[in-house]
mmCIF file of C-alpha atoms in Angstrom:
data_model
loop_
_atom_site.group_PDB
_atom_site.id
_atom_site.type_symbol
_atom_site.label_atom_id
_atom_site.label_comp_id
_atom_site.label_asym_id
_atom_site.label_seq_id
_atom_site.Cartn_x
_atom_site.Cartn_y
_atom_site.Cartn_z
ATOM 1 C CA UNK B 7 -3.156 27.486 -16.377
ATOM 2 C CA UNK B 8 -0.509 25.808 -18.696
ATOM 3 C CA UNK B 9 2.892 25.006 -17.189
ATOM 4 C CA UNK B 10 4.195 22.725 -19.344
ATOM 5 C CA UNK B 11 6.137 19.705 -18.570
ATOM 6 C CA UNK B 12 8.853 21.357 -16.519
ATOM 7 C CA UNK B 13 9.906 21.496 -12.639
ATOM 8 C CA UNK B 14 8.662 19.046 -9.818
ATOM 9 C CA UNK B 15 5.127 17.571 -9.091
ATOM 10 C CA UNK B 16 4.264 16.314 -5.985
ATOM 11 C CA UNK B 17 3.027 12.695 -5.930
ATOM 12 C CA UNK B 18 0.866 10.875 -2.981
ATOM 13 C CA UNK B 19 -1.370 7.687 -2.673
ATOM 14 C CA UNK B 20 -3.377 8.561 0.195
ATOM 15 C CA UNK B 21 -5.102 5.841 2.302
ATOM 16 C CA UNK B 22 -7.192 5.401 5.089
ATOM 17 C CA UNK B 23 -5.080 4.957 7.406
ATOM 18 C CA UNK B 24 -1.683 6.189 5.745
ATOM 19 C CA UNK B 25 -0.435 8.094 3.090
ATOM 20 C CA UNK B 26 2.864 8.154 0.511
ATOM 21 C CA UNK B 27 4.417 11.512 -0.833
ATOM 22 C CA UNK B 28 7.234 11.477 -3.151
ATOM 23 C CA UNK B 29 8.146 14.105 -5.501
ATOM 24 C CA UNK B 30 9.370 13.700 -9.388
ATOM 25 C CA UNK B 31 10.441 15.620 -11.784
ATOM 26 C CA UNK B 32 8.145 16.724 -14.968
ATOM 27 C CA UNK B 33 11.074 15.947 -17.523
ATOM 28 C CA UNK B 34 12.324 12.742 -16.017
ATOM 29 C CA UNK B 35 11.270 9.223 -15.283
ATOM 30 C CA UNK B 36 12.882 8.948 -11.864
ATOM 31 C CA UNK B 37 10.294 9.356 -8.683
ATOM 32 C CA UNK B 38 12.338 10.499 -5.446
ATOM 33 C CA UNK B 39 11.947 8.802 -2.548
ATOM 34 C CA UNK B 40 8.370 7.735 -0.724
ATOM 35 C CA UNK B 41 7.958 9.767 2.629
ATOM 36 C CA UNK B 42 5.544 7.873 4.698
ATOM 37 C CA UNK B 43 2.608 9.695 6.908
ATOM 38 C CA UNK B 44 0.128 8.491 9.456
ATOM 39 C CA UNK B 45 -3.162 10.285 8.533
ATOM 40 C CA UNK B 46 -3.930 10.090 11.984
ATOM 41 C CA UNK B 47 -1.293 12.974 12.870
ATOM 42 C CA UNK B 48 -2.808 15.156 10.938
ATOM 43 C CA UNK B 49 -6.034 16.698 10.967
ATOM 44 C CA UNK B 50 -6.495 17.759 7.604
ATOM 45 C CA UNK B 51 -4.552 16.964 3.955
ATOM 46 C CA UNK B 52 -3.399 20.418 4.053
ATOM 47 C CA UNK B 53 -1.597 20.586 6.828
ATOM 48 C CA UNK B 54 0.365 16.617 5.935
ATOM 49 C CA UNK B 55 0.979 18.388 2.382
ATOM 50 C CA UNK B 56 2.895 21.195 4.291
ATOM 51 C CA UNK B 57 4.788 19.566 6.585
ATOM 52 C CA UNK B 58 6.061 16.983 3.589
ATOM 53 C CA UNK B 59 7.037 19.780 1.310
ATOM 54 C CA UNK B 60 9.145 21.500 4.318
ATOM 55 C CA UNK B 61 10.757 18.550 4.903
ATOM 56 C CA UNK B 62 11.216 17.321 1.279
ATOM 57 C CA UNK B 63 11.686 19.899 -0.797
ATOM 58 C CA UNK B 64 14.595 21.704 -1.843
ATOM 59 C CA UNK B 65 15.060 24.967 -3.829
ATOM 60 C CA UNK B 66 11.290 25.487 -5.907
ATOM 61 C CA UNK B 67 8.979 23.842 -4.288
ATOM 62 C CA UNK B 68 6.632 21.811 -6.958
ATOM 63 C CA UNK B 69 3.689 23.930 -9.077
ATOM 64 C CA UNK B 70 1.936 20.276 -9.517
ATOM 65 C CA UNK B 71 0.228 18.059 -7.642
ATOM 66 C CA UNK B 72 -1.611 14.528 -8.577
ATOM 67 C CA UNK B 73 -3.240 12.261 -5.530
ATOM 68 C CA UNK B 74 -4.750 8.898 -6.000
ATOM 69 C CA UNK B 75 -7.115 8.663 -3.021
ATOM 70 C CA UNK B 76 -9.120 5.106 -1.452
ATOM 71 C CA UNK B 77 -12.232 6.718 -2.645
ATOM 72 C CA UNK B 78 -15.038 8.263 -5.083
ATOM 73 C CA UNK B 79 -13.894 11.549 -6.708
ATOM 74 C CA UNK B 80 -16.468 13.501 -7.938
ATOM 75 C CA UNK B 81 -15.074 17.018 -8.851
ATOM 76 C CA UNK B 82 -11.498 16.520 -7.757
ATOM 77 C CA UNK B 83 -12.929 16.060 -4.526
ATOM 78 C CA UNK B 84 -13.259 12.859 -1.816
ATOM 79 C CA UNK B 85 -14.268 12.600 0.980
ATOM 80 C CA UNK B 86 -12.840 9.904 2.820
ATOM 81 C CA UNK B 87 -14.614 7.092 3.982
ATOM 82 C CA UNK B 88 -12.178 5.724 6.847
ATOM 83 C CA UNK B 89 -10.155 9.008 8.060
ATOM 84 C CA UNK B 90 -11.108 12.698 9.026
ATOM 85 C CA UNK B 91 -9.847 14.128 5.990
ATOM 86 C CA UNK B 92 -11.269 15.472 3.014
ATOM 87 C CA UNK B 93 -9.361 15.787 -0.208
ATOM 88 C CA UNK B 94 -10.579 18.600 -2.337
ATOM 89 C CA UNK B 95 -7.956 19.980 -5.483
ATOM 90 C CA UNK B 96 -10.002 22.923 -5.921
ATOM 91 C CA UNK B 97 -9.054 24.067 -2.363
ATOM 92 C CA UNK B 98 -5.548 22.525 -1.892
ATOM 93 C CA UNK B 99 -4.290 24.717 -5.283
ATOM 94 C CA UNK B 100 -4.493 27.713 -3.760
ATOM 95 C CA UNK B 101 -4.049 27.196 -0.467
ATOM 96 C CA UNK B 102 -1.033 25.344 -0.829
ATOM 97 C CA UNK B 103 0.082 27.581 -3.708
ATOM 98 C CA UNK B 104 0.284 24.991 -7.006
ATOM 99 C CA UNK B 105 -0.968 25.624 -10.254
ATOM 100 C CA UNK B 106 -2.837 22.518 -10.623
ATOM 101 C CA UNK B 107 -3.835 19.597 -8.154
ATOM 102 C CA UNK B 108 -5.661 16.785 -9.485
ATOM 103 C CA UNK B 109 -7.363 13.983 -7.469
ATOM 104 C CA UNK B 110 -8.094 10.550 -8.810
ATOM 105 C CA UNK B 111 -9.190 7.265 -7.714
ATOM 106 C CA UNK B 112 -6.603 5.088 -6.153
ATOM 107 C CA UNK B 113 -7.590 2.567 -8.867
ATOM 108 C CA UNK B 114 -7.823 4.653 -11.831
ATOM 109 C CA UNK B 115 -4.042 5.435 -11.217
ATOM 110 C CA UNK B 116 -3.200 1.475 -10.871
ATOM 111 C CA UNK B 117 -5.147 2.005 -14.332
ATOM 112 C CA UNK B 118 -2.580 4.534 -15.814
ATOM 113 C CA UNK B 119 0.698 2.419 -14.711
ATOM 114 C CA UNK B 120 -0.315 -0.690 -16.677
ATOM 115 C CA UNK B 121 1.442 0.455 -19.719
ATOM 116 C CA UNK B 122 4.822 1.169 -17.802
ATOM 117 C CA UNK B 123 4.720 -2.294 -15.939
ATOM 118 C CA UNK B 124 7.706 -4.834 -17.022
ATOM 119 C CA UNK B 125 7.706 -8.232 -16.596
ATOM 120 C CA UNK B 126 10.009 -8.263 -13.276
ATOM 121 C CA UNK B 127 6.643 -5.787 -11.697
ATOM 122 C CA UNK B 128 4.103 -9.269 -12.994
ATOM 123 C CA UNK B 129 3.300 -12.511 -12.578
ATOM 124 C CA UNK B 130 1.942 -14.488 -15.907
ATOM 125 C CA UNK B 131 -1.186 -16.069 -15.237
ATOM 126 C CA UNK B 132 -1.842 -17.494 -18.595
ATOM 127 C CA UNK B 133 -2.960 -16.151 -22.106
ATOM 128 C CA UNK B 134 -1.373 -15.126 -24.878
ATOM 129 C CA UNK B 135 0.644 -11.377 -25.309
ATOM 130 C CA UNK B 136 -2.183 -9.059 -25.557
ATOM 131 C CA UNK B 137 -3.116 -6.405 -28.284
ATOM 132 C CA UNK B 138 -1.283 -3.422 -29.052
ATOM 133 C CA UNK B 139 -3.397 -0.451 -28.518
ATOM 134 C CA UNK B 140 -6.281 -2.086 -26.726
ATOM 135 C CA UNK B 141 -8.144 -1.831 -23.623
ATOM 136 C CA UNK B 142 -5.973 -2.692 -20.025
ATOM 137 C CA UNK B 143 -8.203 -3.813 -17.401
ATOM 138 C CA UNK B 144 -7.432 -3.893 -13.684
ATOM 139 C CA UNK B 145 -9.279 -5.434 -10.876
ATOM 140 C CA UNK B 146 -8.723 -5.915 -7.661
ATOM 141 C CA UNK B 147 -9.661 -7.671 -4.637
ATOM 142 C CA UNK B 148 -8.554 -5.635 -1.372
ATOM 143 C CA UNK B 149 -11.026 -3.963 1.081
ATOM 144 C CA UNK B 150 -13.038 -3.234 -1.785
ATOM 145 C CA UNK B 151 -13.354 -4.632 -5.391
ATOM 146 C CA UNK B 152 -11.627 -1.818 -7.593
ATOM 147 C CA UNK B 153 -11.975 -2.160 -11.191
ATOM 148 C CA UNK B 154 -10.459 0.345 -14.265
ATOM 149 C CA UNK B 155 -9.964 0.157 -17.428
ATOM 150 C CA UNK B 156 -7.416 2.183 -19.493
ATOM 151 C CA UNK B 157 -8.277 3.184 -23.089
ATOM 152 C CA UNK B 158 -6.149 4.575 -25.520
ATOM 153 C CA UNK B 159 -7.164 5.795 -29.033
ATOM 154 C CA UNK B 160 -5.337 8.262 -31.229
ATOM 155 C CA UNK B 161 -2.680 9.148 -28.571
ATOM 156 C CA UNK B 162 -4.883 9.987 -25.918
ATOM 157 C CA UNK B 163 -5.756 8.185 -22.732
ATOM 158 C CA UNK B 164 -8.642 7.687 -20.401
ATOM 159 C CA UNK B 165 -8.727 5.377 -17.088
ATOM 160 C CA UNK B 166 -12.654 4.257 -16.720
ATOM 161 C CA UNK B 167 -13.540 4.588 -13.401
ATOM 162 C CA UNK B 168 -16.276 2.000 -12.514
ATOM 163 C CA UNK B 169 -18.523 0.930 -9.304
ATOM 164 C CA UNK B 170 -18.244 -2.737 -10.946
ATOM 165 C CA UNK B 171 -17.552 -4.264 -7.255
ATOM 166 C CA UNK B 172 -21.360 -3.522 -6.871
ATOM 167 C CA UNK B 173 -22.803 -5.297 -9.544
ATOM 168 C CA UNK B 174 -24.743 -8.605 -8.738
ATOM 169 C CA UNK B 175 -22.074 -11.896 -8.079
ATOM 170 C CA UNK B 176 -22.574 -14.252 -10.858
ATOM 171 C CA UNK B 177 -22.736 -18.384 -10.051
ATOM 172 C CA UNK B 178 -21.834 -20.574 -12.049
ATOM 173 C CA UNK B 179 -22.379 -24.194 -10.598
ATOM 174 C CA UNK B 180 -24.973 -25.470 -8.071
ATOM 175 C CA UNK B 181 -22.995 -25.400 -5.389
ATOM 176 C CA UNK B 182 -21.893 -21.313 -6.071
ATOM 177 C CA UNK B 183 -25.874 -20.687 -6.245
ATOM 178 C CA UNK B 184 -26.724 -21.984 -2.981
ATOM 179 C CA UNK B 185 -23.587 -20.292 -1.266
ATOM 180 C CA UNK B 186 -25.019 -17.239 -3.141
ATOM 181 C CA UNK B 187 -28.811 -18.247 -1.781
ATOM 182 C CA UNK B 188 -27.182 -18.336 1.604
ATOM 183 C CA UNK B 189 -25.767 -14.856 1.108
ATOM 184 C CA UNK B 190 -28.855 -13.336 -0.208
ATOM 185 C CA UNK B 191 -31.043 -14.101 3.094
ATOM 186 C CA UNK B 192 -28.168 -12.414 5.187
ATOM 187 C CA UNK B 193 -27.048 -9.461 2.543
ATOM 188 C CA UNK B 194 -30.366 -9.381 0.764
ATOM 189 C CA UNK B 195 -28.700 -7.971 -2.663
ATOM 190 C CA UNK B 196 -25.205 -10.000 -3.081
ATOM 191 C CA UNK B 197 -22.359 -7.769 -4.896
ATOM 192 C CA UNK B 198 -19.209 -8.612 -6.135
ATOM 193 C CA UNK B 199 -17.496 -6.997 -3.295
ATOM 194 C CA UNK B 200 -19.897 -8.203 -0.242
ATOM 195 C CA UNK B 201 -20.078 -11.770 -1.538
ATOM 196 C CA UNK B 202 -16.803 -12.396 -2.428
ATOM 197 C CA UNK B 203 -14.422 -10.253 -3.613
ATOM 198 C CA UNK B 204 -12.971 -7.943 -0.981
ATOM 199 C CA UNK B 205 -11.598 -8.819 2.403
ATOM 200 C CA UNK B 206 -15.249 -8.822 3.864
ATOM 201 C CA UNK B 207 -16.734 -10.786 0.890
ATOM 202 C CA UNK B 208 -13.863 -13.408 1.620
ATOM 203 C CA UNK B 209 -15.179 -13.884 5.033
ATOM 204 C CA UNK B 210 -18.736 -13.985 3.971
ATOM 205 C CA UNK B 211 -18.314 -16.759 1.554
ATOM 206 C CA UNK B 212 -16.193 -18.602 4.268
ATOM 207 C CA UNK B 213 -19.563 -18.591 6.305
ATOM 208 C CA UNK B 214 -21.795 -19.125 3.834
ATOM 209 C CA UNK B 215 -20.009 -22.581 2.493
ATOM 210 C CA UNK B 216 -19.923 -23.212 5.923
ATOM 211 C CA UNK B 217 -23.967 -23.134 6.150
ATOM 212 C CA UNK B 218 -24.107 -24.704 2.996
ATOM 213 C CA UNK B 219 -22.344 -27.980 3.916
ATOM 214 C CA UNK B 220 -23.548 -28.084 7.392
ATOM 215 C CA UNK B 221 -20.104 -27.193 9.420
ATOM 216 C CA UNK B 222 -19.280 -25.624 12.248
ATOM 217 C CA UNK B 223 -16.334 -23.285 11.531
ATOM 218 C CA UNK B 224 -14.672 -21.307 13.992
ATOM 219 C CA UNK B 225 -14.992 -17.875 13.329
ATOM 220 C CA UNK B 226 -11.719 -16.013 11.467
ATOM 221 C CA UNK B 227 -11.283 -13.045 9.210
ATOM 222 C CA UNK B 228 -10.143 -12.948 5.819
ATOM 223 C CA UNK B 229 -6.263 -13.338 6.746
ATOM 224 C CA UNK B 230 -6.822 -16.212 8.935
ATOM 225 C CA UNK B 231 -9.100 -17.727 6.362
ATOM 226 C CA UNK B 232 -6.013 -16.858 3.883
ATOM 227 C CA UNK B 233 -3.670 -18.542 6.311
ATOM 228 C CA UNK B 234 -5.372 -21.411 6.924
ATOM 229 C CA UNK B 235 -5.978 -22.164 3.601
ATOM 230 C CA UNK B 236 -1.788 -22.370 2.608
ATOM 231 C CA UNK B 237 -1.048 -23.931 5.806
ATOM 232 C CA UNK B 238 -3.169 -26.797 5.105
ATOM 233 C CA UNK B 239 -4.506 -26.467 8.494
ATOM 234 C CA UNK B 240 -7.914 -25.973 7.592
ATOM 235 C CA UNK B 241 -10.246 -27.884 4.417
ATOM 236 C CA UNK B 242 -13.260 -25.547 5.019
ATOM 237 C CA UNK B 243 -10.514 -22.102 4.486
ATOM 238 C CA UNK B 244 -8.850 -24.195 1.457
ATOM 239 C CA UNK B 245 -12.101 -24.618 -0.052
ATOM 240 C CA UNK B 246 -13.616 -21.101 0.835
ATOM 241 C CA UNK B 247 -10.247 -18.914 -1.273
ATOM 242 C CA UNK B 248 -10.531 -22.328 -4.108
ATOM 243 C CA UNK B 249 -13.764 -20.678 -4.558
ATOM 244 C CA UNK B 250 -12.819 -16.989 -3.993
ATOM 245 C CA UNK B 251 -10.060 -17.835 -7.507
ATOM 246 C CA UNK B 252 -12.464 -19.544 -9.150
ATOM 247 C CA UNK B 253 -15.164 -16.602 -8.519
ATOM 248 C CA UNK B 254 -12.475 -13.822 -9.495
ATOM 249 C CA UNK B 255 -12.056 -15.739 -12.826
ATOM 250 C CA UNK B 256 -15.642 -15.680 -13.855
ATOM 251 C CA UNK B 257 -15.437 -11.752 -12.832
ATOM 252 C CA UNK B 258 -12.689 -10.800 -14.863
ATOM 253 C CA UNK B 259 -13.532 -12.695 -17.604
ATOM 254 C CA UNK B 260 -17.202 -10.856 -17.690
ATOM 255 C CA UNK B 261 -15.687 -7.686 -17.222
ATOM 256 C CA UNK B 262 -12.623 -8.797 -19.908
ATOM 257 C CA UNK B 263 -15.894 -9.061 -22.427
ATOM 258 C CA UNK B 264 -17.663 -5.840 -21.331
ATOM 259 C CA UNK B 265 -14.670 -3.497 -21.650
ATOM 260 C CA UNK B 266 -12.994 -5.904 -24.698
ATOM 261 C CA UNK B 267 -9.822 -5.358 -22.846
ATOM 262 C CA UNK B 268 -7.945 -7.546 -25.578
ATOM 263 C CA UNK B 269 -4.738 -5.761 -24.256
ATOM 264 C CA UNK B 270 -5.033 -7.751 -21.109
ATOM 265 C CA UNK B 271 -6.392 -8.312 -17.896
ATOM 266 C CA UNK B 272 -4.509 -7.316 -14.298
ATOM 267 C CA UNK B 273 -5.295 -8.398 -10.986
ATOM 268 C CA UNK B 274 -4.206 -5.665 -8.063
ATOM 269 C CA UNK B 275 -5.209 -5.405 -4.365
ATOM 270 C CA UNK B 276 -3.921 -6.468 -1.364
ATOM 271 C CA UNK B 277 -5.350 -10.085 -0.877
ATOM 272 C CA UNK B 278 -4.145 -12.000 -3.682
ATOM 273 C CA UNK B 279 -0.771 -10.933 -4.226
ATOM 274 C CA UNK B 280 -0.064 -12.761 -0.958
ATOM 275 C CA UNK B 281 -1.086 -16.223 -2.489
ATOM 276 C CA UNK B 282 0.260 -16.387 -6.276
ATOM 277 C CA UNK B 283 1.228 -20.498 -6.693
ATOM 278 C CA UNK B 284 -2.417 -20.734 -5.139
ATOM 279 C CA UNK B 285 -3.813 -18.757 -8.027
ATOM 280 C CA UNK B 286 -2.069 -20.128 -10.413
ATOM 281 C CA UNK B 287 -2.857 -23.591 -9.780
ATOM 282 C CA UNK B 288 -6.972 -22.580 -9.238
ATOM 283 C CA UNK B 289 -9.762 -22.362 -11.574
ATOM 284 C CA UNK B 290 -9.026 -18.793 -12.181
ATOM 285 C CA UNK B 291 -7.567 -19.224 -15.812
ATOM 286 C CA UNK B 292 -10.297 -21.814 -16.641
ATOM 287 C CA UNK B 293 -12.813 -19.644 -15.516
ATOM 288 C CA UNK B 294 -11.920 -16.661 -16.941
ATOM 289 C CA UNK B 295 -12.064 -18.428 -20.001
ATOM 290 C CA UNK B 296 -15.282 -20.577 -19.427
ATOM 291 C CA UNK B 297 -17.575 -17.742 -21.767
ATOM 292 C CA UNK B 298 -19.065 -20.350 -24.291
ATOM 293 C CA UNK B 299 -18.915 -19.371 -27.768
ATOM 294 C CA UNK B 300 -16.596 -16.400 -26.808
ATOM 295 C CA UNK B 301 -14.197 -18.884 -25.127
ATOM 296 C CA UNK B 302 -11.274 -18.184 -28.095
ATOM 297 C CA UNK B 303 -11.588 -14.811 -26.865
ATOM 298 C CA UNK B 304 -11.111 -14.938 -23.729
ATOM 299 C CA UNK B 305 -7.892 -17.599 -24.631
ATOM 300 C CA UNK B 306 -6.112 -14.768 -26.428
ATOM 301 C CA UNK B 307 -6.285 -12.271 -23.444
ATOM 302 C CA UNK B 308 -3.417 -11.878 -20.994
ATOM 303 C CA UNK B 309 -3.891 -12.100 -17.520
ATOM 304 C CA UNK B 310 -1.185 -11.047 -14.951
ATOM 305 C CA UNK B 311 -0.898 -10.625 -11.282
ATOM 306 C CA UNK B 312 0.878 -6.995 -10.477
ATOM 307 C CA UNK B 313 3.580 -7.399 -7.606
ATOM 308 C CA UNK B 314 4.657 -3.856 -8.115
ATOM 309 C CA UNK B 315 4.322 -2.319 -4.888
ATOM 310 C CA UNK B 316 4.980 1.445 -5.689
ATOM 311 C CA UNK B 317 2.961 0.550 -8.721
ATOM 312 C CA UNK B 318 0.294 3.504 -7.756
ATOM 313 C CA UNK B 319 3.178 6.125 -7.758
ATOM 314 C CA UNK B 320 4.297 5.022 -11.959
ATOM 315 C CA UNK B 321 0.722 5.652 -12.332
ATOM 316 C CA UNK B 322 0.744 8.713 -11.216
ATOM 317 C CA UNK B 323 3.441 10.123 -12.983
ATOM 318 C CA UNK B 324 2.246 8.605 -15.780
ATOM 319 C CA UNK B 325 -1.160 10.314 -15.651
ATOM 320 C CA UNK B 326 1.313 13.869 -14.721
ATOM 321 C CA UNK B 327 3.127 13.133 -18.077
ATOM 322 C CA UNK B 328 0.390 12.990 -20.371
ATOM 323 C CA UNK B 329 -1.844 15.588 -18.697
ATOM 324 C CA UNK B 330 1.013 18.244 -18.582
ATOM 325 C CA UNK B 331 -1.516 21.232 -17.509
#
C-alpha cells in the first residue's frame, strides 16, 4: 500500500551478534539516535522490534520499516547464519503493525549510501573524480567479502547484490600461485573470501606463505596477524596483509571492469579501515590498475576507503527515500 513519504520509518542494521535501531523521519534528512541491542536477549526480531519501539517512540509509532541484515535475502526474508533469529518482512508487517517492511543485504545498503558520502566520511586512495551517473562499487573485506554495486539510470536506482566473495582468487605473480597451490590442497576450491579476503581468508594466507617459504609461524588470527604486521613485530604478518592489499587491488580492479563502475570504487568492512597509511602505501592502487591494455581505465576510477561508521544507517534512509511505498 502507498504511504507516501510522510511520518517515521524505523531503521536497523542487524548483525550477528548485535543490532542498531534508530528511527527517521520520511521528510527529513536527520536519523535519531542509534539504540543498541544484544541479539542474544532476544529470542526472535519481533520481540527486539517491540521492545525498541516502546522505548523509542513517541506519539505515532512508524508505518515503515527497512533492515539491512549480515545475510542472503531471498524474498524479504534471512535467515541468519550466526544468531537464532530469522528476519522475514512478510511476517514482521503485520505482526508488528507497519505498512511496509523491507529487508536487504547489509551490503546492498552500504551500496545505497555511496552517493550521500562526503569527503570527511572517506579516505582518497588514488584516481581521478569519478563519473557522474555511473556505476558505485563497494567491496569489502570483513567476516565475509561483500560486494555491491549501485546503478543509476534515468532517475532510478538499483544496488546489485552479488556472491562475488565466492568466485575463484586470481594470482598474479609466482609467488601468489604457489600460496594459492598451497591453499587449494587444504580448501580444494580457493574463493575470494576463504583465500584471502575476509577475516578467515587473512589467516589462511598467513599460513599458507608460511608453508610456502618454509617458516614456522606461531599460530594467530586475523587481528593478531593485523597487529603484528603495524607493530613491526612480526616480517611473516607484514608480509602476509602486504599481500592481502595487493590481492584486494587485483579484486577490485576485476570487479571495477566487470560492473564498469567508472563512478568509483569503495572499500568497506571491518578489517581494513583499521590500517589506512598501510593501504595507502601497498600495491593496492598499482594493482588495481595493473589490467593491461585497460590500464587508462582503471587510472581514471576513484578509489576510496569509507570511515563512516553509521554509514549503513544513510543507506538506509536513502533506499526509504527513493522507495517511498
Amino acid at each position: 500500500m502507498g504511504i507516501g513519504r510522510t511520518g517515521q520509518i524505523l531503521l536497523a542494521d542487524i548483525g550477528g551478534t548485535n543490532a542498531r535501531f534508530a528511527l527517521s523521519q520520511s521528510d527529513g534528512d536527520q536519523t535519531g539516535p542509534i539504540d543498541y541491542v544484544k541479539v542474544a536477549d532476544f529470542p526472535t526480531v519481533r520481540e527486539a522490534i517491540a521492545d525498541v519501539l516502546a522505548r523509542k517512540s513517541s506519539g505515532e509509532p512508524p508505518r515503515r520499516a527497512v533492515l539491512a541484515v549480515a545475510g542472503p535475502v531471498t524474498n524479504n526474508r534471512c535467515v541468519m547464519t550466526n544468531s537464532p533469529w530469522v528476519i522475514d518482512g512478510n511476517e514482521l508487517q503485520p505482526a508488528l503493525g507497519f505498512d511496509s517492511v523491507h529487508v536487504l543485504n547489509d551490503f546492498e545498503v552500504v551500496a545505497w549510501s555511496l552517493p550521500a558520502l562526503q569527503p570527511a566520511d572517506l579516505i582518497p586512495l588514488g584516481g581521478q573524480d569519478g563519473l557522474p551517473g555511473e556505476p558505485l562499487l563497494v567491496v569489502g573485506p570483513g567476516t565475509g567479502f561483500g560486494v555491491s554495486c549501485l546503478v543509476e539510470r534515468h532517475g532510478a536506482r538499483l544496488a546489485v547484490v552479488t556472491e562475488a566473495g565466492h568466485a575463484t582468487l586470481p594470482a598474479e605473480n609466482e609467488r601468489e600461485e604457489r600460496v594459492i597451490a598451497c591453499l587449494r590442497r587444504r580448501l580444494g576450491h580457493v574463493s575470494i573470501e576463504r583465500g584471502a579476503l575476509s577475516g578467515s581468508g587473512l589467516q589462511s594466507l598467513y599460513e599458507a606463505l608460511a608453508e610456502v617459504d618454509g617458516a614456522q609461524m606461531p599460530q594467530r588470527d586475523a587481528a593478531a596477524i593485523t597487529k603484528a604486521a603495524l607493530d613491526g613485530s612480526c616480517a611473516h604478518s607484514r608480509a602476509t596483509l602486504e599481500m592481502f592489499c595487493a590481492t584486494l587491488g587485483s579484486v577490485a580492479g576485476n570487479l571495477a571492469v566487470t560492473f564498469g563502475a567508472r563512478g568509483g570504487v569503495y572499500i568497506a568492512g571491518g578489517i581494513v579501515p583499521r590500517f589506512p597509511e598501510f593501504l595507502a602505501a601497498s600495491a593496492f592502487r598499482a594493482r588495481f590498475e595493473a589490467k593491461g591494455r585497460f590500464q587508462d581505465y582503471l587510472r581514471n576510477i576513484p578509489t576510496r576507503l569509507v570511515t563512516r561508521p553509521d554509514a549503513s544507517f544513510l543507506g538506509l534512509k536513502m533506499f526509504a527515500d527513493h522507495n517511498p511505498d
